[in-house]
Each structure stands twice: as C-alpha cells, then as structure tokens.
Amino acid sequence: MSPTSLNASALSRLRRYNNAMDIPNIASDPLLSGLNNKQLEAVTLPHQSSLILAGAGSGKTRVLTTRIAWLIQTGQISPMGLMAVTFTNKAAKEMLTRLTAMMPINTRGMWVGTFHGLCNRLLRAHHREAGLPSTFQILDTADQLSSIKRLMKLMNVDDEKFVPKQVQGYINTCKEEGLRADKVDAYDAHSQRLREIYAEYDKQCNREGVADFSELLLRCYELLERDPHIRNHYQSRFKYILVDEFQDTNRLQYLWLKLLAGKENCLFAVGDDDQSIYGFRGARVGNMQDFERDFNVKKIVKLEENYRSHSNILDAANAIISHNKNRLGKNLWTSAGKGEPVRIYEAYNDTDEAAFIVDEIKMLHAEGINLSAMALLYRSNAQSRILEHALFSAKLPYRVYGGLRFFERAEIKHALAYMRLMANANDDTALLRVINFPARGIGSRSLEQLQETARQQDCSLWAAACQSTGKIAGFVQLIREMTDQAYGVSLAEVAELVTTVSGLKAHYENTKDNEDRIANLEELVTAAVAFTNHDFGNHNNVDGETEQDLLTQFLTHASLEAGEHQAEVGHDALQLMTVHAAKGLEFRTVFISGLEEGLCPHEQSMYEHNGLEEERRLMYVAVTRARQRLYLSYAQSRMLHGKVRYGIASRFLDEIPEELIKRLNSKPAAKLSNYNYEEMPHVMTGHKSQEQKNAMPWKVGQSVAHAKFGNGVVVSYEGAANDMRVQVNFSNEGLKWLALEFAKLNPI
C-alpha cells in the first residue's frame, strides 16, 4: 500500500497521529485499542529514530508488533520496506504470527528475523560480491570447532598450549569486534600465533566455501561498507528498522545497524538497559547511550507500567537497580495493588535453606498452585545440586530449564566414570567415556583394536587394556594409581582426587566455559561430603562396610538422581534454572536462593569492569520474574568445594526497603551498610566454632596493616590454635593467606 492509495480518512488519521500535540482517541482504531498512553505514544511516533525503554512486563513485544502494523496500515511503509531484528527465531516467529492476526497481510517475504538469519539472506542474494559461492554452507559451533582442530593439526600447533575451544573463542571475539586477523594486535609470541591461526582459518573457510555464525555478520557488514551500490539499495529500501532486545547487541551488531540505517532511515530500538545481563557474550549495554547520541534521538519513550507483578515486588526491584550508575532511568509501577510482601528466609545452612524451599513448595501446591507456576532460581549451576537432592527426596517432580540436572552434566559424568572404574574396572561404558578424556592421544584406531582384542578373548576392555602398551598402558597405570591413592581416604577425598589427578580440572581450566564446569566439579566434592554425613555418616565401617562400599553406594545414588524423577514434557513440574536462563519468563511464585556475598553477587564480578553492576542487573531480572509471591533466601553457612563456609548476606538484600519485607524467621537485621563492600571482596568465609571465632584476634571486614604488603582488609580465616591462618585482601598485593603465628598485622 502506498501513501497515494490511502483514502482521505486514512490520510487525516495519519496527520493526527503525527501531531505530537494531538492524542488520538484509542477507541477510534481497533489496532490501538487496549494500549496505555505510553504504549500508544511509542506505536504512533513520527518518522524519527526512537529509543523505547521498555521495562520488564511492560508489553514491549506488543508495542513492537503494533508499531509495525501501524506503519503498514497508515501507508507509511509497505511490508517489504521495513526490517525487524530479533535475537531468537522463536521471537521472530511470534512477531509474524501476531502481525498476521492483526491485519490481512502476507508476511512470508518480510525481512523479520535474527541478525544471523537476515545476514544470511542478504549474503545469499549477493554472494558473488561477498566473495562466497552461491551454495556456501554455514558452520555451526561444533562444525567450527572441528574445522579449527583440523587446521591446527595441519599447522602442527600444540593443542595443549593452544586449546581448540580457546582458539575458537578468540576467533569469534575478534569477528564480533569487527576485526580481521591483519587488524588484530599481537603483543607476544602467543598472541602472534593466535593471529596466524585466525588468518589461516579464514583462508581455509574461503577455500571450502563455508561461513561460521560470526562470519555471517562480519562479511555482511564488510560488504555493505565497501560496496556503495548495495548499501544504497538497502538503505533506500528499509526506511524503518526495528530492533528488539537492543541492550543485548554487541559492537559489530550495532555497527551493522548503523551502516544499514544510514543518515535518513529510522531506527526504532526497544530495550531495557536494566536487563542487560549478557556481558560475557559480548553484549554492550553502552550501545543504548551511543545510539541516543549517534542517531540524535529526540524522544525516549519509557514503558514503566508493569502488567506482571504486584507493587511490592516492583518496588523491591526498583530499589535494587537504583544503586547502579549511568542508567537511562525508569521506575516500574503497576495498578495491580501492593500484593504480598517480599519474604526473606535466613537459613542456618544450605541444607536448611533447601528444606525450607521444599516445605513452602509443598504448602503452595497443597493450596492448589501448580508446580509449573513456581520457579526456583540460582546464580550458578553448581548451586542446583543440593536443591535437586531435596526435591528428589521429597518426591517433587522438577525440570531443569535450559540446562541439565547436576548428575547429567558432562563434566560430572566424566568424573563419575573415573570413580566407576575405580569401583569396578570392568565397566566398559565408563572406560570408553574417559579413556581419551581429557585427550591423551588414544585415537579411534587404537580403540577399535582394543575392542577387537576384548571380543576375541571374551574379556572386558579393561582386561584387554592391561595387555596393551603405549598410551593405553599409560591410562591403565593412571587408573591404578588413582585407585591406590584412594585406599583408606574419605569419599570426599576420592572425589577431589578424581577431579585433579584425572586431569579434568586442568582440562576445563583451558576451556571458554570453565567457570561453571569447574564449579560443578568442586560441587561434586561437596556432594560426596553431604552423602557421607547425611546418608551414611552413622554407618561407616559397621558390619564390615568399607570406604569402597561407600563409593559404590554413592555412584548408585548419583545414577538414581540422574535417571529418576525428571518430569516428562507437559507434566506439572517445578522449574529450576539459573537467573540467566530465566530472562523473558514469568511465574506466579519465584524462589531466589543463595543470596550471599560471593554467590550473588558472584565473587568473579569484583575482577571485572562494571561486574557488580551486571550482577545487580541479574538480581533485578530475577526479582521481576515473580508475579505474586517472591521468596529470597540465604544461608549462614554453606558447603562449598567440600568445606563448610560462612558468609555475609548479599548486599542486594540490604538495598530493599524494610517496609517491603516480611522476615520469616528473624527480626529485622541491622543494615549492612557499615561494610565497605568496595574494599571487601565477595568471598564466602570459613565456618568455625564459637571457640575458634573467639580465638581469632581479627574480625572479618577489619582493616589491618602489614609491613611488607601494606594495608588490607580481613576477609576470611581457617584452622585452629597455632595452625590458624587469616586471609587478607591487600590494596596493592591482592589476596594473601598469612599464618597468624608469624603474621605481623596491626589494626588501622
């Protein structure tokens, strides 16, 4: 539909809507019925680049879709004259479905999709100019990794010094910054070698006619930048570009949008800087402020009315996020009433916390609330183990959303496979899983020969391996050494032994997603301690029971928890997930667990630029998932890495006004404002007896001075009597452990 084909009524209506002083009558147009004033303002903005600051639960998807329909209906643009960019294919499909329901148009040819999808479409149309064959193939993440491994082998690159996954991350990061190999800085021999691999990888992809995900966007950007004819064509075609989840864009995505929009076109960006939580993926929250400046944005429309949560929940979220600096600024509100207060539970330990959550879930379920209407959130995956165990024991069906149950995670299954071999060396399945993991040069050919020997001799793979030489013999020796070292030690020490001696920890330390995987391996040690204490602590060495028997029982326990009680798809089940996975979802009741310094905010945030602000945005996202009831819980002590630790309640709890809170088991605590959070690192500190605490001359959080290391803050201590050590975070030297017997510390 073109503007000239509009009837007089439509033209008149369009002029009214483009008059900033004239608020239209909502009832006059069915398309706009039900929109609040701010939503209406956003949908009917005149021809200009605009930023829509859309808070959680404010109806941003509806605004974005209605904006597209409005532009088409009023003849300002044809369906083929606009582009809408989303971050997931699911969001793109939902947008097209809604558009079809709104107006009788064929959405088939519309440019609505993800960054990668739209770039692929453009490159297919201009493959020759982009230097690609017409039939170019796209490498997914796994294919890309295989391609890199193959290249590194040809280049004789040591895969221990240059771990393929790290190389993959390096290449993708460079591409997301818009940098080819010749533009990447190299400061030493290691970075120079990485740059060489990147350059050769590019050559290999060009020879084979393939492109990875990051390449799609980078090559599309380069094509538009160097070819003015193609650039002018798309700039004249797409007069309106609409972007969802703008706060999650990285640098290259922003530059691509900027290039495509040019100087004349309108960029309609919808996002929420308070929900920017993907910094680890390259998301750049500063893009929103750059957009405001680069596009001379005259109008920021704030969608602050929330249709999801009650007022107490929103006020708590607003109070938390207000402590972040450099916000564009908004305050969520609702007309739904105050609702229930935010419930806070202070647990004695992590077991008590899990038991409390289970009891509350049971009570709510008995009152008629579906399990699927409740969610249990945590900051990191490793925290799920003890919660899963409590749910499993209570026979409450649950589903881990966007991830695997603890005992089903790859790193845990690898560790358990080593333990299974120690318990029963003839376990062929366990042997095949870890004989070459971490990689020790045992190839498929060697495994085929091993399996053939076992078949001919009618024996287990282990028995055949014991007859082998070379690298297989080395693996046999490793298992024997681990078994010998495990003799007479505790189950927790066996778990620690397996994760270190096997090389699993060292392997994952060199991978991109090492933080979560290492945390899970450390949590396995905790699981072993908990299993010993809670399940069999009173039965060890009774009636001839041995530690080896305990290992077998633990492995049985792990198998049962991994294989049972996982709810089927479609069945009513509690939702377990990390806060990252919860973004975009909502639930009637939300439990947020583990709210202690060091967990939430995560201790890693202190080492990252603006890390604390992203942690606070994570908390904001978590709180705004709840519609009616919100539980916040923390533990005085928690078992981490096989050791009991005590910690400080999260600063985020301190940031919630007391009038919004209902404390379930304690009096209102004194505010923690006297803690200098900027100086004190986010650590969980060692849990000790009262006698040990009294024997400790320094308090956690106390400022001290050392003759050699300078000034610092006491953050932790452990041990007893003459063996007591104190951990101090020094301003210049960082974290140091000092033996109290010898440390010369003075109070400041």
PDB file of C-alpha atoms in Angstrom, residues 512-729:
ATOM      1  CA  LYS A 512      35.837 -20.965  27.430  1.00  0.00           C
ATOM      2  CA  ASP A 513      33.040 -22.019  29.813  1.00  0.00           C
ATOM      3  CA  ASN A 514      35.473 -23.097  32.545  1.00  0.00           C
ATOM      4  CA  GLU A 515      33.873 -21.241  35.436  1.00  0.00           C
ATOM      5  CA  ASP A 516      30.654 -23.250  35.596  1.00  0.00           C
ATOM      6  CA  ARG A 517      32.306 -26.589  34.813  1.00  0.00           C
ATOM      7  CA  ILE A 518      34.994 -26.232  37.458  1.00  0.00           C
ATOM      8  CA  ALA A 519      32.363 -25.096  39.969  1.00  0.00           C
ATOM      9  CA  ASN A 520      30.357 -28.234  39.174  1.00  0.00           C
ATOM     10  CA  LEU A 521      33.418 -30.457  39.712  1.00  0.00           C
ATOM     11  CA  GLU A 522      34.032 -28.761  43.051  1.00  0.00           C
ATOM     12  CA  GLU A 523      30.369 -29.233  43.928  1.00  0.00           C
ATOM     13  CA  LEU A 524      30.837 -32.981  43.332  1.00  0.00           C
ATOM     14  CA  VAL A 525      33.225 -32.951  46.296  1.00  0.00           C
ATOM     15  CA  THR A 526      30.520 -31.223  48.319  1.00  0.00           C
ATOM     16  CA  ALA A 527      28.000 -33.842  47.193  1.00  0.00           C
ATOM     17  CA  ALA A 528      30.354 -36.564  48.422  1.00  0.00           C
ATOM     18  CA  VAL A 529      30.690 -34.887  51.838  1.00  0.00           C
ATOM     19  CA  ALA A 530      26.924 -34.433  52.114  1.00  0.00           C
ATOM     20  CA  PHE A 531      26.291 -38.028  51.075  1.00  0.00           C
ATOM     21  CA  THR A 532      28.720 -39.318  53.695  1.00  0.00           C
ATOM     22  CA  ASN A 533      27.382 -37.124  56.502  1.00  0.00           C
ATOM     23  CA  HIS A 534      23.689 -37.277  55.797  1.00  0.00           C
ATOM     24  CA  ASP A 535      23.193 -40.688  54.287  1.00  0.00           C
ATOM     25  CA  PHE A 536      25.826 -42.961  55.674  1.00  0.00           C
ATOM     26  CA  GLY A 537      27.656 -40.981  58.280  1.00  0.00           C
ATOM     27  CA  ASN A 538      26.374 -43.151  61.105  1.00  0.00           C
ATOM     28  CA  HIS A 539      27.029 -46.436  59.361  1.00  0.00           C
ATOM     29  CA  ASN A 540      30.631 -46.275  58.169  1.00  0.00           C
ATOM     30  CA  ASN A 541      32.687 -49.339  58.982  1.00  0.00           C
ATOM     31  CA  VAL A 542      29.737 -51.128  60.567  1.00  0.00           C
ATOM     32  CA  ASP A 543      29.285 -54.800  59.751  1.00  0.00           C
ATOM     33  CA  GLY A 544      32.360 -54.777  57.568  1.00  0.00           C
ATOM     34  CA  GLU A 545      31.294 -51.801  55.435  1.00  0.00           C
ATOM     35  CA  THR A 546      34.308 -50.207  53.735  1.00  0.00           C
ATOM     36  CA  GLU A 547      35.011 -46.924  52.017  1.00  0.00           C
ATOM     37  CA  GLN A 548      34.935 -48.780  48.735  1.00  0.00           C
ATOM     38  CA  ASP A 549      31.394 -49.886  49.561  1.00  0.00           C
ATOM     39  CA  LEU A 550      30.530 -46.254  50.243  1.00  0.00           C
ATOM     40  CA  LEU A 551      31.898 -45.277  46.839  1.00  0.00           C
ATOM     41  CA  THR A 552      29.669 -47.849  45.187  1.00  0.00           C
ATOM     42  CA  GLN A 553      26.659 -46.584  47.118  1.00  0.00           C
ATOM     43  CA  PHE A 554      27.440 -43.003  46.137  1.00  0.00           C
ATOM     44  CA  LEU A 555      27.631 -43.982  42.473  1.00  0.00           C
ATOM     45  CA  THR A 556      24.274 -45.731  42.818  1.00  0.00           C
ATOM     46  CA  HIS A 557      22.829 -42.618  44.426  1.00  0.00           C
ATOM     47  CA  ALA A 558      24.144 -40.459  41.558  1.00  0.00           C
ATOM     48  CA  SER A 559      22.628 -42.780  38.956  1.00  0.00           C
ATOM     49  CA  LEU A 560      19.246 -42.751  40.677  1.00  0.00           C
ATOM     50  CA  GLU A 561      19.129 -38.979  40.984  1.00  0.00           C
ATOM     51  CA  ALA A 562      20.187 -38.587  37.365  1.00  0.00           C
ATOM     52  CA  GLY A 563      17.700 -41.064  35.999  1.00  0.00           C
ATOM     53  CA  GLU A 564      14.574 -40.644  38.079  1.00  0.00           C
ATOM     54  CA  HIS A 565      12.043 -38.009  38.920  1.00  0.00           C
ATOM     55  CA  GLN A 566      12.702 -35.860  35.887  1.00  0.00           C
ATOM     56  CA  ALA A 567       9.292 -34.678  34.880  1.00  0.00           C
ATOM     57  CA  GLU A 568       8.071 -35.501  31.396  1.00  0.00           C
ATOM     58  CA  VAL A 569       7.390 -32.679  28.977  1.00  0.00           C
ATOM     59  CA  GLY A 570       3.852 -31.410  29.527  1.00  0.00           C
ATOM     60  CA  HIS A 571       3.618 -32.724  33.088  1.00  0.00           C
ATOM     61  CA  ASP A 572       3.240 -30.399  36.054  1.00  0.00           C
ATOM     62  CA  ALA A 573       6.711 -29.771  37.449  1.00  0.00           C
ATOM     63  CA  LEU A 574       8.693 -27.172  39.374  1.00  0.00           C
ATOM     64  CA  GLN A 575      11.027 -25.123  37.164  1.00  0.00           C
ATOM     65  CA  LEU A 576      14.702 -24.930  38.169  1.00  0.00           C
ATOM     66  CA  MET A 577      17.032 -22.563  36.341  1.00  0.00           C
ATOM     67  CA  THR A 578      19.826 -20.029  36.547  1.00  0.00           C
ATOM     68  CA  VAL A 579      18.875 -16.365  36.543  1.00  0.00           C
ATOM     69  CA  HIS A 580      20.338 -16.040  33.036  1.00  0.00           C
ATOM     70  CA  ALA A 581      18.006 -18.772  31.779  1.00  0.00           C
ATOM     71  CA  ALA A 582      15.003 -17.111  33.460  1.00  0.00           C
ATOM     72  CA  LYS A 583      15.172 -13.911  31.415  1.00  0.00           C
ATOM     73  CA  GLY A 584      11.972 -13.425  29.435  1.00  0.00           C
ATOM     74  CA  LEU A 585       9.971 -15.830  31.627  1.00  0.00           C
ATOM     75  CA  GLU A 586       7.477 -15.175  34.409  1.00  0.00           C
ATOM     76  CA  PHE A 587       5.997 -17.246  37.239  1.00  0.00           C
ATOM     77  CA  ARG A 588       3.338 -16.853  39.906  1.00  0.00           C
ATOM     78  CA  THR A 589       5.834 -17.675  42.644  1.00  0.00           C
ATOM     79  CA  VAL A 590       9.615 -17.311  42.496  1.00  0.00           C
ATOM     80  CA  PHE A 591      12.269 -18.543  44.940  1.00  0.00           C
ATOM     81  CA  ILE A 592      15.731 -16.951  44.660  1.00  0.00           C
ATOM     82  CA  SER A 593      18.266 -18.938  46.686  1.00  0.00           C
ATOM     83  CA  GLY A 594      21.884 -18.494  47.730  1.00  0.00           C
ATOM     84  CA  LEU A 595      21.783 -14.728  48.255  1.00  0.00           C
ATOM     85  CA  GLU A 596      25.172 -14.370  49.906  1.00  0.00           C
ATOM     86  CA  GLU A 597      28.194 -12.276  49.057  1.00  0.00           C
ATOM     87  CA  GLY A 598      30.382 -14.372  46.782  1.00  0.00           C
ATOM     88  CA  LEU A 599      27.424 -16.143  45.211  1.00  0.00           C
ATOM     89  CA  CYS A 600      25.116 -13.252  44.379  1.00  0.00           C
ATOM     90  CA  PRO A 601      26.866 -11.004  43.604  1.00  0.00           C
ATOM     91  CA  HIS A 602      29.337 -13.570  42.298  1.00  0.00           C
ATOM     92  CA  GLU A 603      32.887 -13.232  43.571  1.00  0.00           C
ATOM     93  CA  GLN A 604      34.167 -13.040  39.975  1.00  0.00           C
ATOM     94  CA  SER A 605      32.384  -9.708  39.500  1.00  0.00           C
ATOM     95  CA  MET A 606      34.971  -7.885  41.604  1.00  0.00           C
ATOM     96  CA  TYR A 607      37.606  -8.602  38.974  1.00  0.00           C
ATOM     97  CA  GLU A 608      35.551  -7.389  36.017  1.00  0.00           C
ATOM     98  CA  HIS A 609      34.904  -3.878  34.771  1.00  0.00           C
ATOM     99  CA  ASN A 610      31.375  -2.909  35.859  1.00  0.00           C
ATOM    100  CA  GLY A 611      30.956  -6.523  37.005  1.00  0.00           C
ATOM    101  CA  LEU A 612      28.982  -5.564  40.111  1.00  0.00           C
ATOM    102  CA  GLU A 613      26.527  -3.507  38.048  1.00  0.00           C
ATOM    103  CA  GLU A 614      25.813  -6.509  35.806  1.00  0.00           C
ATOM    104  CA  GLU A 615      25.309  -8.673  38.916  1.00  0.00           C
ATOM    105  CA  ARG A 616      22.793  -6.127  40.178  1.00  0.00           C
ATOM    106  CA  ARG A 617      21.004  -6.241  36.816  1.00  0.00           C
ATOM    107  CA  LEU A 618      20.879 -10.021  37.195  1.00  0.00           C
ATOM    108  CA  MET A 619      19.205  -9.613  40.586  1.00  0.00           C
ATOM    109  CA  TYR A 620      16.761  -7.134  39.031  1.00  0.00           C
ATOM    110  CA  VAL A 621      15.881  -9.667  36.317  1.00  0.00           C
ATOM    111  CA  ALA A 622      15.432 -12.408  38.929  1.00  0.00           C
ATOM    112  CA  VAL A 623      13.093 -10.322  41.119  1.00  0.00           C
ATOM    113  CA  THR A 624      10.933  -9.187  38.193  1.00  0.00           C
ATOM    114  CA  ARG A 625      10.196 -12.793  37.177  1.00  0.00           C
ATOM    115  CA  ALA A 626       7.682 -13.038  40.059  1.00  0.00           C
ATOM    116  CA  ARG A 627       4.043 -12.079  39.615  1.00  0.00           C
ATOM    117  CA  GLN A 628       2.504 -12.537  43.073  1.00  0.00           C
ATOM    118  CA  ARG A 629       4.885 -14.039  45.587  1.00  0.00           C
ATOM    119  CA  LEU A 630       8.657 -13.726  45.952  1.00  0.00           C
ATOM    120  CA  TYR A 631      10.961 -15.612  48.329  1.00  0.00           C
ATOM    121  CA  LEU A 632      14.567 -14.568  48.939  1.00  0.00           C
ATOM    122  CA  SER A 633      16.784 -16.907  50.946  1.00  0.00           C
ATOM    123  CA  TYR A 634      20.361 -17.086  52.155  1.00  0.00           C
ATOM    124  CA  ALA A 635      22.367 -19.353  54.451  1.00  0.00           C
ATOM    125  CA  GLN A 636      24.630 -18.538  57.392  1.00  0.00           C
ATOM    126  CA  SER A 637      26.884 -21.395  56.319  1.00  0.00           C
ATOM    127  CA  ARG A 638      27.207 -23.294  53.083  1.00  0.00           C
ATOM    128  CA  MET A 639      29.299 -26.228  51.970  1.00  0.00           C
ATOM    129  CA  LEU A 640      31.435 -25.184  49.018  1.00  0.00           C
ATOM    130  CA  HIS A 641      34.184 -27.253  47.431  1.00  0.00           C
ATOM    131  CA  GLY A 642      33.829 -29.832  50.191  1.00  0.00           C
ATOM    132  CA  LYS A 643      34.360 -27.331  53.031  1.00  0.00           C
ATOM    133  CA  VAL A 644      31.845 -25.580  55.235  1.00  0.00           C
ATOM    134  CA  ARG A 645      31.954 -21.826  54.737  1.00  0.00           C
ATOM    135  CA  TYR A 646      30.115 -18.966  56.342  1.00  0.00           C
ATOM    136  CA  GLY A 647      29.255 -15.789  54.599  1.00  0.00           C
ATOM    137  CA  ILE A 648      27.565 -12.438  54.659  1.00  0.00           C
ATOM    138  CA  ALA A 649      24.048 -11.829  53.378  1.00  0.00           C
ATOM    139  CA  SER A 650      24.030 -10.318  49.892  1.00  0.00           C
ATOM    140  CA  ARG A 651      24.205  -6.544  49.686  1.00  0.00           C
ATOM    141  CA  PHE A 652      21.150  -6.742  47.427  1.00  0.00           C
ATOM    142  CA  LEU A 653      19.032  -7.698  50.450  1.00  0.00           C
ATOM    143  CA  ASP A 654      20.310  -4.622  52.229  1.00  0.00           C
ATOM    144  CA  GLU A 655      19.117  -2.496  49.297  1.00  0.00           C
ATOM    145  CA  ILE A 656      15.440  -3.500  49.698  1.00  0.00           C
ATOM    146  CA  PRO A 657      13.431  -1.150  51.967  1.00  0.00           C
ATOM    147  CA  GLU A 658      12.374  -2.829  55.207  1.00  0.00           C
ATOM    148  CA  GLU A 659       8.692  -1.891  54.715  1.00  0.00           C
ATOM    149  CA  LEU A 660       8.535  -4.199  51.667  1.00  0.00           C
ATOM    150  CA  ILE A 661       9.910  -7.200  53.558  1.00  0.00           C
ATOM    151  CA  LYS A 662       8.425  -9.965  55.671  1.00  0.00           C
ATOM    152  CA  ARG A 663      11.161 -11.825  57.544  1.00  0.00           C
ATOM    153  CA  LEU A 664      10.057 -15.372  58.140  1.00  0.00           C
ATOM    154  CA  ASN A 665      12.387 -16.435  60.911  1.00  0.00           C
ATOM    155  CA  SER A 666      14.344 -13.487  62.207  1.00  0.00           C
ATOM    156  CA  LYS A 667      13.999  -9.947  63.450  1.00  0.00           C
ATOM    157  CA  PRO A 668      14.872  -7.109  61.075  1.00  0.00           C
ATOM    158  CA  ALA A 669      18.609  -7.248  60.806  1.00  0.00           C
ATOM    159  CA  ALA A 670      20.784  -4.206  61.137  1.00  0.00           C
ATOM    160  CA  LYS A 671      21.638  -2.793  57.766  1.00  0.00           C
ATOM    161  CA  LEU A 672      24.914  -3.983  56.396  1.00  0.00           C
ATOM    162  CA  SER A 673      25.869  -0.506  55.277  1.00  0.00           C
ATOM    163  CA  ASN A 674      28.802  -0.445  57.695  1.00  0.00           C
ATOM    164  CA  TYR A 675      30.533  -2.978  55.475  1.00  0.00           C
ATOM    165  CA  ASN A 676      32.836  -1.397  52.953  1.00  0.00           C
ATOM    166  CA  TYR A 677      31.783  -3.535  50.001  1.00  0.00           C
ATOM    167  CA  GLU A 678      34.149  -1.746  47.687  1.00  0.00           C
ATOM    168  CA  GLU A 679      37.133  -2.934  49.696  1.00  0.00           C
ATOM    169  CA  MET A 680      35.848  -6.291  50.848  1.00  0.00           C
ATOM    170  CA  PRO A 681      35.933  -8.973  48.138  1.00  0.00           C
ATOM    171  CA  HIS A 682      32.922 -11.146  47.514  1.00  0.00           C
ATOM    172  CA  VAL A 683      34.048 -14.322  49.238  1.00  0.00           C
ATOM    173  CA  MET A 684      32.440 -16.974  51.362  1.00  0.00           C
ATOM    174  CA  THR A 685      34.423 -17.190  54.558  1.00  0.00           C
ATOM    175  CA  GLY A 686      35.296 -20.296  56.579  1.00  0.00           C
ATOM    176  CA  HIS A 687      32.680 -21.504  59.119  1.00  0.00           C
ATOM    177  CA  LYS A 688      34.203 -22.142  62.554  1.00  0.00           C
ATOM    178  CA  SER A 689      33.117 -22.960  66.077  1.00  0.00           C
ATOM    179  CA  GLN A 690      32.459 -20.226  68.630  1.00  0.00           C
ATOM    180  CA  GLU A 691      35.715 -21.069  70.416  1.00  0.00           C
ATOM    181  CA  GLN A 692      37.669 -20.661  67.207  1.00  0.00           C
ATOM    182  CA  LYS A 693      35.927 -17.382  66.481  1.00  0.00           C
ATOM    183  CA  ASN A 694      36.841 -16.111  69.950  1.00  0.00           C
ATOM    184  CA  ALA A 695      40.440 -17.170  69.418  1.00  0.00           C
ATOM    185  CA  MET A 696      40.595 -15.152  66.241  1.00  0.00           C
ATOM    186  CA  PRO A 697      42.036 -11.680  67.081  1.00  0.00           C
ATOM    187  CA  TRP A 698      40.759 -10.090  63.842  1.00  0.00           C
ATOM    188  CA  LYS A 699      37.188  -9.632  62.631  1.00  0.00           C
ATOM    189  CA  VAL A 700      36.087 -10.206  59.047  1.00  0.00           C
ATOM    190  CA  GLY A 701      35.937  -6.780  57.413  1.00  0.00           C
ATOM    191  CA  GLN A 702      38.556  -5.244  59.766  1.00  0.00           C
ATOM    192  CA  SER A 703      41.257  -3.032  58.241  1.00  0.00           C
ATOM    193  CA  VAL A 704      44.831  -4.086  59.034  1.00  0.00           C
ATOM    194  CA  ALA A 705      48.385  -3.110  58.059  1.00  0.00           C
ATOM    195  CA  HIS A 706      51.369  -5.334  57.160  1.00  0.00           C
ATOM    196  CA  ALA A 707      54.966  -4.155  56.975  1.00  0.00           C
ATOM    197  CA  LYS A 708      55.600  -5.779  53.596  1.00  0.00           C
ATOM    198  CA  PHE A 709      52.180  -5.921  51.876  1.00  0.00           C
ATOM    199  CA  GLY A 710      50.702  -2.631  53.063  1.00  0.00           C
ATOM    200  CA  ASN A 711      47.071  -2.017  54.056  1.00  0.00           C
ATOM    201  CA  GLY A 712      44.330  -4.591  53.595  1.00  0.00           C
ATOM    202  CA  VAL A 713      41.021  -5.985  54.817  1.00  0.00           C
ATOM    203  CA  VAL A 714      40.483  -9.298  56.628  1.00  0.00           C
ATOM    204  CA  VAL A 715      38.127 -11.440  54.546  1.00  0.00           C
ATOM    205  CA  SER A 716      38.457 -14.977  55.917  1.00  0.00           C
ATOM    206  CA  TYR A 717      40.207 -17.302  58.331  1.00  0.00           C
ATOM    207  CA  GLU A 718      40.590 -21.025  58.892  1.00  0.00           C
ATOM    208  CA  GLY A 719      42.268 -23.548  61.181  1.00  0.00           C
ATOM    209  CA  ALA A 720      42.622 -23.578  64.943  1.00  0.00           C
ATOM    210  CA  ALA A 721      45.151 -22.685  67.643  1.00  0.00           C
ATOM    211  CA  ASN A 722      48.688 -22.414  66.261  1.00  0.00           C
ATOM    212  CA  ASP A 723      47.561 -23.558  62.785  1.00  0.00           C
ATOM    213  CA  MET A 724      45.126 -20.700  62.280  1.00  0.00           C
ATOM    214  CA  ARG A 725      45.529 -18.685  59.050  1.00  0.00           C
ATOM    215  CA  VAL A 726      43.986 -15.377  58.093  1.00  0.00           C
ATOM    216  CA  GLN A 727      43.171 -14.242  54.537  1.00  0.00           C
ATOM    217  CA  VAL A 728      43.701 -10.552  53.828  1.00  0.00           C
ATOM    218  CA  ASN A 729      42.886  -8.606  50.694  1.00  0.00           C
TER     219      ASN A 729
END
